[in-house]
Amino acid sequence: MREYLGIFFKEVLRRIERLKGFFIKFIFSPKKNRGKEILLFPLTLVSFFYRQLIILRYKCYQRGFLFSRKLPIPVISVGNLTVGGTGKTPTAIYLAKFFQSHGKRVAILSRGYKGRAAKKINVVSDGEKIILGANEAGDEPFLLAEKLSGVPILTGKDRGLLGEYAWRNFSTEVVILDDGFQHLKVQKDVDIVLIDGQNPFGNGYLIPRGSLREPPEQLKRAQLILVTKLEREEDNEKVKKIISPYTYSTPIFFAYYIPVMLEDLKKREKFSLDYLQGKKVVALAGIAKPESFSSLLTRLGAEVVKTMFFPDHYRYQPKDLNNWKGDLPIITTKKDAVKLKHLSLPNRKILVLDVEIKIEKEKEFQRILKNYLLFLN
């Protein structure tokens, strides 16, 4: 009886997660009509008070009413202004490799969103071996640990405490805060803010009525702005016009996802991207904006005949994939692969698309970054 109840409640929770995804899309949609505005007025009101709270919080840190810790080593933050994926993890990987190429010992500090590890300091990786699994660490920290050799990955609520630990225990010379723009408890040398070029400020509202975590005016705190997810370079100027009124003289750069290869989830066999040319595939993604992943596969020459989209940070069960009875290859993301690789999935050909971030005018971007971090010059 207990076993059946467990299965029942898991199914209920799964369906609630899917319903939550539907409502989030409805609420965050930029489409407006009078009926929707009336229906969502209570959320609009909450958003107004949330905005005032965010502004008050920032002023309290600015005037010293709230304490902000200064670490003995440089701190670089990678963050965003909206809820959802903007490419923070690939950017953190890029920066870690950049510092390593300059002979610097680097560590990445993360909140460990949805990770079960609850200590004040959780060492996901010590730079040599991975210590915590994906469930304990959280999706992004575990992915960072897999992708980066020689880079300690730590999670915990107090990133200042994590930074002190990394400095003392790993001789770290520079730390990267993953999702750190709103983390004001630590003083930062460089704030890099990522903006979704397809939808820079969402529907214009703050949480919970919209996807903005802070008012766009707070972009003035950033030293570098990186626009991601644009598919056409001709849209760059249009996005700049939207962002520029809030950035003053902050440099704006553009970054693109560059697919690298495919890898078999279980066998670790590698395939070139030519494999996708004219191939009928199933797109599987549990990320903030899964449609962008399906679109990427199409641009690579694949024919996406079915999509299997799940909420961001979704915890997969074998039956989620077994509901699809076809024999077409399933293509998924690196982030989803972290949670899929430990499932028992017989007779399923699942390929993982590996992507890297490419920054336009990269030398100029690196030059400005170095100007803020004199220890690199």
Short mmCIF file of C-alpha atoms in Angstrom, two decimals, residues 275 280-282 324-330 347-349:
data_model
loop_
_atom_site.label_atom_id
_atom_site.label_comp_id
_atom_site.label_asym_id
_atom_site.label_seq_id
_atom_site.Cartn_x
_atom_site.Cartn_y
_atom_site.Cartn_z
CA TYR A 275 25.04 13.20 -37.97
CA LYS A 280 14.52 12.67 -37.93
CA VAL A 281 14.96 13.20 -34.18
CA VAL A 282 13.14 13.78 -30.91
CA TRP A 324 7.70 7.62 -26.41
CA LYS A 325 7.54 4.30 -28.24
CA GLY A 326 9.34 5.28 -31.44
CA ASP A 327 12.90 4.29 -32.29
CA LEU A 328 14.14 7.71 -33.39
CA PRO A 329 17.25 9.10 -31.66
CA ILE A 330 16.56 11.45 -28.77
CA ASN A 347 17.05 0.45 -25.93
CA ARG A 348 17.10 4.24 -26.00
CA LYS A 349 19.55 6.04 -28.26
#
